[in-house]
Coordinates of C-alpha atoms and ligand atoms in Angstrom, one line a residue:
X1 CA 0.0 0.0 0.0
X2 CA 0.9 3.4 -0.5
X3 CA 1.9 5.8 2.2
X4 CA -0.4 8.6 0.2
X5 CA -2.5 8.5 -2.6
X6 CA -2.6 12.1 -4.3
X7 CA -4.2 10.4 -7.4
X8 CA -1.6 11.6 -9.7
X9 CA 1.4 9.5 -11.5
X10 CA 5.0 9.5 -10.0
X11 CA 7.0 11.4 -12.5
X12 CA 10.3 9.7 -12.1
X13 CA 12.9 8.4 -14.0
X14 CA 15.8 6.2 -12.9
X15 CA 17.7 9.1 -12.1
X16 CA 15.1 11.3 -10.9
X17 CA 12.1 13.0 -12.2
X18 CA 12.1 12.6 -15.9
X19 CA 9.3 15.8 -16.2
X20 CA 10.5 18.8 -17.4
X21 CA 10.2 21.7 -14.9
X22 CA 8.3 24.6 -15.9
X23 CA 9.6 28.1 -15.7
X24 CA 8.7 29.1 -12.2
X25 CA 10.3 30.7 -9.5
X26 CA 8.4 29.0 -6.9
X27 CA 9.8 26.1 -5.3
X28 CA 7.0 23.5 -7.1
X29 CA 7.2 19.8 -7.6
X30 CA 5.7 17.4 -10.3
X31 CA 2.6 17.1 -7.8
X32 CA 1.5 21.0 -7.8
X33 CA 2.6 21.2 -4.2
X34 CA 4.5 24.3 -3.4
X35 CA 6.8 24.6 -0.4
X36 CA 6.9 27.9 1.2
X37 CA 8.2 26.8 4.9
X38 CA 11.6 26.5 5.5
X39 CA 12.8 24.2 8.2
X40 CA 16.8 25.0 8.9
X41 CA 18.5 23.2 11.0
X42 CA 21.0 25.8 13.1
X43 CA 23.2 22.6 14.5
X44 CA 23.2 18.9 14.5
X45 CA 24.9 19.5 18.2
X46 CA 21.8 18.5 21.5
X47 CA 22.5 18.4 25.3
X48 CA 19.8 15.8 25.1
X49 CA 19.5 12.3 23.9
X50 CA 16.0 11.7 23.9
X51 CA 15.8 8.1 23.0
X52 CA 13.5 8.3 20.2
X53 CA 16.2 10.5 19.0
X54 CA 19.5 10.0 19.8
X55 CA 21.8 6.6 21.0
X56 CA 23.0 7.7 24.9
X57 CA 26.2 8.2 23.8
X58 CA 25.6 10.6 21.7
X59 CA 26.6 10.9 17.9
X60 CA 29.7 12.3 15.9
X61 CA 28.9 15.5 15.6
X62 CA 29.2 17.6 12.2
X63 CA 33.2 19.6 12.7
X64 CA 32.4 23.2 12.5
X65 CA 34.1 23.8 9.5
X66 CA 31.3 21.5 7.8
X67 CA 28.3 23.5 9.5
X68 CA 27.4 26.7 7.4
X69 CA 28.5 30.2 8.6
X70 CA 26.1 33.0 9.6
X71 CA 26.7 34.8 6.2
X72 CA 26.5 31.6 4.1
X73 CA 23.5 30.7 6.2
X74 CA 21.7 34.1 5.6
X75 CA 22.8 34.3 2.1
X76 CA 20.8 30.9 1.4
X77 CA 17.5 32.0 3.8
X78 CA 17.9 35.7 1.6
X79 CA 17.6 33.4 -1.9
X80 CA 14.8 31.6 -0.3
X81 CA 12.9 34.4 0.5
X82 CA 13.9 36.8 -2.3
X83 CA 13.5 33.9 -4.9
X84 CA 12.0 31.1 -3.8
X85 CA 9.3 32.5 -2.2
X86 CA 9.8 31.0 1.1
X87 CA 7.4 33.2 4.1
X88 CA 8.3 30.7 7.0
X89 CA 11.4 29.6 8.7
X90 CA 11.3 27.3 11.6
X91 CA 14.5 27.2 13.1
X92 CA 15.6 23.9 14.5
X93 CA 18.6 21.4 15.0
X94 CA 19.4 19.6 16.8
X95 CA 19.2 22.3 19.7
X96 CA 19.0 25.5 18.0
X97 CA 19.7 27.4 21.5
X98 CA 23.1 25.6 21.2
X99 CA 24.0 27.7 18.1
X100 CA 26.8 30.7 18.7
X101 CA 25.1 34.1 17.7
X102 CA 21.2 32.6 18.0
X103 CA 19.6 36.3 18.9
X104 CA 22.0 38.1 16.4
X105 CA 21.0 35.3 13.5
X106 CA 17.2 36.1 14.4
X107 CA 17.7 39.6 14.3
X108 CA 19.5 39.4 10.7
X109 CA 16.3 36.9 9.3
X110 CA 13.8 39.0 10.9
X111 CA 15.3 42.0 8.6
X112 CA 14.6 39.8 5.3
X113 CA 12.0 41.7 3.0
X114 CA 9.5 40.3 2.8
X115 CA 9.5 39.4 6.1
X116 CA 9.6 35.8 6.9
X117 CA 7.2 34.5 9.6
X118 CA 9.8 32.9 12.3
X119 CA 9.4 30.4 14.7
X120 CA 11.9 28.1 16.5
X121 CA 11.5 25.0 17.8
X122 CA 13.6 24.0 20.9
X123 CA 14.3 21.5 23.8
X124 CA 14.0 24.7 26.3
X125 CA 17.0 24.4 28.2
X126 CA 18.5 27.6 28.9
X127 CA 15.7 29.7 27.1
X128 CA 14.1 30.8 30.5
X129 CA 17.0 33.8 30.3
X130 CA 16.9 34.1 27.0
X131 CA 13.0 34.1 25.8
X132 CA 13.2 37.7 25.9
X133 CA 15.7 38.4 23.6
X134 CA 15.1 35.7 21.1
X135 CA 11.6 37.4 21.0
X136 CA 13.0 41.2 20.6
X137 CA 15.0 40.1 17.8
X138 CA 12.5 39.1 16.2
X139 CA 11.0 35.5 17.0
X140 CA 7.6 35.1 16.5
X141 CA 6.6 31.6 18.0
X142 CA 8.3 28.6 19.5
X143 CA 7.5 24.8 20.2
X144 CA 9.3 23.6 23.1
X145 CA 9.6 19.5 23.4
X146 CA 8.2 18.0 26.8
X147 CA 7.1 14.4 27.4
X148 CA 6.1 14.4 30.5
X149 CA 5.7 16.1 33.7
X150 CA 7.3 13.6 35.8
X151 CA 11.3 14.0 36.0
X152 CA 11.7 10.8 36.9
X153 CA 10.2 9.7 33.4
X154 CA 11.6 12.8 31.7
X155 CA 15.1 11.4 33.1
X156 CA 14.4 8.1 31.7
X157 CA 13.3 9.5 28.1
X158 CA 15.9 12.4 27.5
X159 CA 18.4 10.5 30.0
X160 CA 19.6 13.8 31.7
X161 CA 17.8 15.2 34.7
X162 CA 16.4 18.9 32.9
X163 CA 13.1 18.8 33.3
X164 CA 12.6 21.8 35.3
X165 CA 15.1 24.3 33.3
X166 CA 12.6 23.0 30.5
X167 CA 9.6 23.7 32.4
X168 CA 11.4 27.5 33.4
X169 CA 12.0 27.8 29.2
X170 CA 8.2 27.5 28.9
X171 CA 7.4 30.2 31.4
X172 CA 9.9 32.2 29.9
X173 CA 8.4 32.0 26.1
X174 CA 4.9 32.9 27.5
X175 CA 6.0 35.7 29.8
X176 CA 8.2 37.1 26.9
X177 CA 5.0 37.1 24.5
X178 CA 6.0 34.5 22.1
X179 CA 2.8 33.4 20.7
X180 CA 1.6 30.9 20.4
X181 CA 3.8 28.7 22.4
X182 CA 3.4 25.2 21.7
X183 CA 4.3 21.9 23.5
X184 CA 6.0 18.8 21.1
X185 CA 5.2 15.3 23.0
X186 CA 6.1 12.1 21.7
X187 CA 4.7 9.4 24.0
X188 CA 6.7 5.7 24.5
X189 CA 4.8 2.1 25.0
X190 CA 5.2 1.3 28.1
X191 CA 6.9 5.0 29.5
X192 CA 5.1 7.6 29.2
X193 CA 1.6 7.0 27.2
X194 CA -0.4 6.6 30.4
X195 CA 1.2 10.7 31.3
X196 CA -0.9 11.6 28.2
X197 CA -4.0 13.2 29.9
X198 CA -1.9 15.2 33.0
X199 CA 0.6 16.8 30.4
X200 CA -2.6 18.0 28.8
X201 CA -3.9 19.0 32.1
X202 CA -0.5 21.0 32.6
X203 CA -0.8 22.4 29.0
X204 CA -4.6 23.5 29.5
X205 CA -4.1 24.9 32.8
X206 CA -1.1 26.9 31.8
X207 CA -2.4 28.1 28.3
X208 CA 0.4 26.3 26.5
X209 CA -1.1 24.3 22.8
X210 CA 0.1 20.5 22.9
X211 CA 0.5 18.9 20.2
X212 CA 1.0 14.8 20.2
X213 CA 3.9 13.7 17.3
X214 CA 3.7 10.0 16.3
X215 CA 7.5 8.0 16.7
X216 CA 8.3 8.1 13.4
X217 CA 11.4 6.0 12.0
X218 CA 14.2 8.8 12.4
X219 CA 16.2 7.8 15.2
X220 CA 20.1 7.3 14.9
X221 CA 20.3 3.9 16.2
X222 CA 17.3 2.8 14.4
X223 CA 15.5 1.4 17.3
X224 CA 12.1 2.7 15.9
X225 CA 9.3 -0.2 15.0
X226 CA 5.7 -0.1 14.6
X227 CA 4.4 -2.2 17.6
X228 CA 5.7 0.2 20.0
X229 CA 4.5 3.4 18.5
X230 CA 1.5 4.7 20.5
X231 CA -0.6 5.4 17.4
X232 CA -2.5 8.5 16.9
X233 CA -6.0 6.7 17.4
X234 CA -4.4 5.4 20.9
X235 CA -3.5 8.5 21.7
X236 CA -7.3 10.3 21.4
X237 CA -8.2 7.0 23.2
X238 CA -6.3 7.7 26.1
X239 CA -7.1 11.6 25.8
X240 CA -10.9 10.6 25.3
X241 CA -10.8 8.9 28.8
X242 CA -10.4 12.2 30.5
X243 CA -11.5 15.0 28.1
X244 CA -14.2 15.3 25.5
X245 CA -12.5 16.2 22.3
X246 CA -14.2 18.1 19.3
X247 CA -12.7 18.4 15.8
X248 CA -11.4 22.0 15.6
X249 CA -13.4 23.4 12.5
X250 CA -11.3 25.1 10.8
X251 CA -9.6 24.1 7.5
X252 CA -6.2 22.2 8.1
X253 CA -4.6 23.7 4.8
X254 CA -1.0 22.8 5.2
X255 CA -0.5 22.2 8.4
X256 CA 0.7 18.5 9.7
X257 CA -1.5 18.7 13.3
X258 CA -5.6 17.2 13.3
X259 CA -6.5 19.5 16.4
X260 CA -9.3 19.2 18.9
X261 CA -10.9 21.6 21.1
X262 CA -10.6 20.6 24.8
X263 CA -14.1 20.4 27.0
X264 CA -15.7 22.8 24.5
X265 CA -12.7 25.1 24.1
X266 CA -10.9 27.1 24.1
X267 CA -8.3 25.0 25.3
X268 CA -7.1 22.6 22.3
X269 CA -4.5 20.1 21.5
X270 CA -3.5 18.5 18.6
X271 CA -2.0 14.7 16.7
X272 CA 0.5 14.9 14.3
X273 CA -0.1 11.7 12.5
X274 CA 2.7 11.6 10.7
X275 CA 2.8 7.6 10.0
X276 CA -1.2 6.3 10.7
X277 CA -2.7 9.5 8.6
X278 CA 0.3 11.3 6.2
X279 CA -0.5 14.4 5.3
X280 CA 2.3 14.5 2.3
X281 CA -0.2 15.4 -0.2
X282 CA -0.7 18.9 2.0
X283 CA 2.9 19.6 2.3
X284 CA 4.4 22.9 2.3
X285 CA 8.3 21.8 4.0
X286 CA 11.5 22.3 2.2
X287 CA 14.6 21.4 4.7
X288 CA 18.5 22.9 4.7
X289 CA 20.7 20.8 6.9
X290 CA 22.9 22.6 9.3
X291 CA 26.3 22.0 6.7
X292 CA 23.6 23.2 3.6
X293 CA 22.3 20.8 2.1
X294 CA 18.8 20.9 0.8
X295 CA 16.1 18.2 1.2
X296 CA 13.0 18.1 -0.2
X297 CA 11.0 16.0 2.7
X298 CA 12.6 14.4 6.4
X299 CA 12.4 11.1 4.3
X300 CA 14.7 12.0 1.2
X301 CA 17.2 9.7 0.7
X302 CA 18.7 12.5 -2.3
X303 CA 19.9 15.9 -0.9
X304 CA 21.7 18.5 -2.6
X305 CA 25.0 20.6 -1.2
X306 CA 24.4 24.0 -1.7
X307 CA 27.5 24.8 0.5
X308 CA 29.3 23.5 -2.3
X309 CA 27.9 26.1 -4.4
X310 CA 28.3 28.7 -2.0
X311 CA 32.0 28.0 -1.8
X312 CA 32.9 27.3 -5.3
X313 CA 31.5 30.8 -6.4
X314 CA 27.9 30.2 -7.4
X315 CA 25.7 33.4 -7.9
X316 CA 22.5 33.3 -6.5
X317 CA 20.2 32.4 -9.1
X318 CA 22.4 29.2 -9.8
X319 CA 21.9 28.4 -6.0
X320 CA 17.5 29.5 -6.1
X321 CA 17.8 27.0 -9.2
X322 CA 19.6 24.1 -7.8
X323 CA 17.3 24.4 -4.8
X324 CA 14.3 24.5 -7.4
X325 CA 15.4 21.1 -9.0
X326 CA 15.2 19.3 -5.1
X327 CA 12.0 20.4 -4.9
X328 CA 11.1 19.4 -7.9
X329 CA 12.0 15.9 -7.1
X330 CA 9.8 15.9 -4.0
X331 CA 8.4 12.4 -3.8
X332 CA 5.0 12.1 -3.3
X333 CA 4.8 10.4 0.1
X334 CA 7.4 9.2 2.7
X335 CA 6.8 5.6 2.0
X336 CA 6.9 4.9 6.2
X337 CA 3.7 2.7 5.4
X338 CA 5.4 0.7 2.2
X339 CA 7.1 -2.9 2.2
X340 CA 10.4 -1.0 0.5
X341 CA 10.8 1.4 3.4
X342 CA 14.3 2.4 4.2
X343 CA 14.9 4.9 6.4
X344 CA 17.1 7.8 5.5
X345 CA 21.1 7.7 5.9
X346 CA 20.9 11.1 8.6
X347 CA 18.8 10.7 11.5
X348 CA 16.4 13.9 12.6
X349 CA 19.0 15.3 14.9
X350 CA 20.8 16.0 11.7
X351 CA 18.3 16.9 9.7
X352 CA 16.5 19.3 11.7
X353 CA 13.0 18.0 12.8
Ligands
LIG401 N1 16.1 19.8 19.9 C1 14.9 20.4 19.6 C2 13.7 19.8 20.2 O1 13.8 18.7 20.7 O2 12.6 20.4 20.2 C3 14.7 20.5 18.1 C4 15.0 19.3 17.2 S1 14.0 17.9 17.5 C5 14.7 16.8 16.3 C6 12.5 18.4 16.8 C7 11.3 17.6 17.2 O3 11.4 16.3 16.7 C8 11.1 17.5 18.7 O4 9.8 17.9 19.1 C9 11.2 16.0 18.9 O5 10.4 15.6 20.0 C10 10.8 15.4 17.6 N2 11.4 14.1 17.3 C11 12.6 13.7 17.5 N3 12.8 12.4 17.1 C12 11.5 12.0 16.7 C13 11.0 10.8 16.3 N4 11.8 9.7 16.1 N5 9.7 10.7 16.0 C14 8.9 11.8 16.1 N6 9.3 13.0 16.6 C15 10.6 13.1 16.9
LIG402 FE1 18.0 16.7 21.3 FE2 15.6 17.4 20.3 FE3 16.7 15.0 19.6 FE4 15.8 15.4 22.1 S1 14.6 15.4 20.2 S2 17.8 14.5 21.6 S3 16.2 17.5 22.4 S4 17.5 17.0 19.1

């Protein structure tokens, strides 16, 4: 079976897709899908290892001659916007609080004409004294990643005892006016599924938007399998026990979160089905790697090196249209759900999730 059925043919030939690409400075594939958010990844660096994530140990980490200066990275995010008609840009990593120059880097994107709409998302260590200035410089909204409640069982996921400089980070963003600020929870057979319902509770109560992620296949030591993801219909099962969820009525347009309102509202919270319920056919991602290189979806297995361009003298528009031809490429699904499945060579630490 398919991972998504958009109805149309998969335009590829052996070495790619065969059809020819129209003249368009948008960044559109051979589906008609058009990605206007940018997801960078700012390091490949944590102080985490989550284990849906990372090994304990750690990984080799990208040498810093590898990982993109400020002024290549803001040349590339200029193209995007300028060319490519990029209007989002997620920040990520890795832990993007762990990058040198964070506030001055939002402070140079949020000067980009026209301005891009920025968010960041972030483990929240260390942001409870530094929410204020990410969001003077110009940072619009932030998700924060929080599994639980309980530090014994956040010890146990992210194997280092943070939870409240995390909870502190949350505070922080709400006091500092980021908004909305949003809550990333990816719950574990068996660890921290039957937590579901009181990190709502905490969310609700403290006006924070929670949004459930399904484990998807992107850890480093590829422990990831499908009977021990908590599924997105377990999860509203386990929410439905303690809450009475409605479908939120507005139109989901690109965005990968089904969302519910909470006891009649105006509380909410959210399932990102990413493997159970794709939402490819909807998507709106295009993804640059923290040493430049451009990805069309989490999944690619094909990436192009744009710091390879940047360094060997490319002029923009040879960058916009090597950046184009990725896109254009764009599969039409991730495959999760298909006998074939591999998963790809980097692991979401590396790719910027
Ligand atoms: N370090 C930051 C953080 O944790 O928010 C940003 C990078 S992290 C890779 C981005 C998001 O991906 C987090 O919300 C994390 O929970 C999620 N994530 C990581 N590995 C995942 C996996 N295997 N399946 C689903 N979500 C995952
Ligand atoms: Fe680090 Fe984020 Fe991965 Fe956790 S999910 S190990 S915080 S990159």
């Amino acid at each position: 079976m398919s991972a998504v059925n958009l109805g149309l043919p998969r335009m590829r030939g052996p070495h790619g897709v065969s059809e020819p690409r129209p003249d368009n400075p948008a960044l559109i594939d051979t589906f008609g899908r058009v990605a206007t958010d940018l997801r960078v990844s700012l390091t490949d660096r944590c102080n985490l290892r989550c284990s849906y994530c990372m090994p304990a140990e750690g990984l080799p980490w990208l040498p810093g001659e590898a990982v993109l200066t400020d002024d290549e990275l803001m040349r590339l995010l200029r193209i995007a916007v300028e060319r490519l008609g990029v209007t989002d840009i997620r920040l990520t990593g890795g832990e993007p609080l762990l990058r040198p120059g964070l506030e001055e880097l939002i402070a140079r994107i949020a000067e980009l004409r026209p301005r891009p709409r920025l968010s960041m998302t972030t483990n929240g260590i260390g942001l409870a004294r530094r929410a204020v200035r990410l969001a003077e410089a110009g940072l619009n909204r932030i998700n924060i990643s929080l599994d639980t409640i309980n530090p014994e069982t956040f010890l146990a996921i992210a194997r280092r005892d943070r939870l409240s400089h995390v909870l502190d980070g949350l505070a922080a963003a709400r006091e500092a006016g980021l908004d909305p600020v949003k809550v990333n929870a990816v719950l574990l057979r068996g660890v921290n599924e039957h937590e579901a319902a009181d990190l709502l509770r905490f969310c609700l109560d403290h006006g924070y938007h929670l949004r459930f992620i399904e484990q998807m296949p992107l850890d480093a030591q590829h422990g990831w399998n499908r009977r021990d993801m908590v599924t997105a219909e377990e999860i509203l099962a386990l929410l439905r026990a303690e809450f009475t969820l409605t479908p939120a009525s507005e139109p989901r347009g690109g965005a990968p979160a089904e969302r519910w309102l909470v006891d009649g509202g105006p509380g909410d919270v959210g399932v990102i089905a990413s493997v159970t319920r794709p939402f490819c056919s909807a998507c709106e991602r295009t993804r640059l790697t923290a040493d430049g290189a451009v990805r069309s979806c989490l999944f690619s297995n094909d990436e192009t090196d744009l710091r390879g361009l940047l360094r060997n003298g490319a002029d923009d528009e040879e960058v916009a249209q090597a950046w184009r031809m990725t896109m254009w490429g764009k599969l039409a699904g991730h495959e999760i759900n298909d006998a074939g499945f591999a998963q790809p060579i980097r692991p979401m630490s590396a790719i910027g999730g």
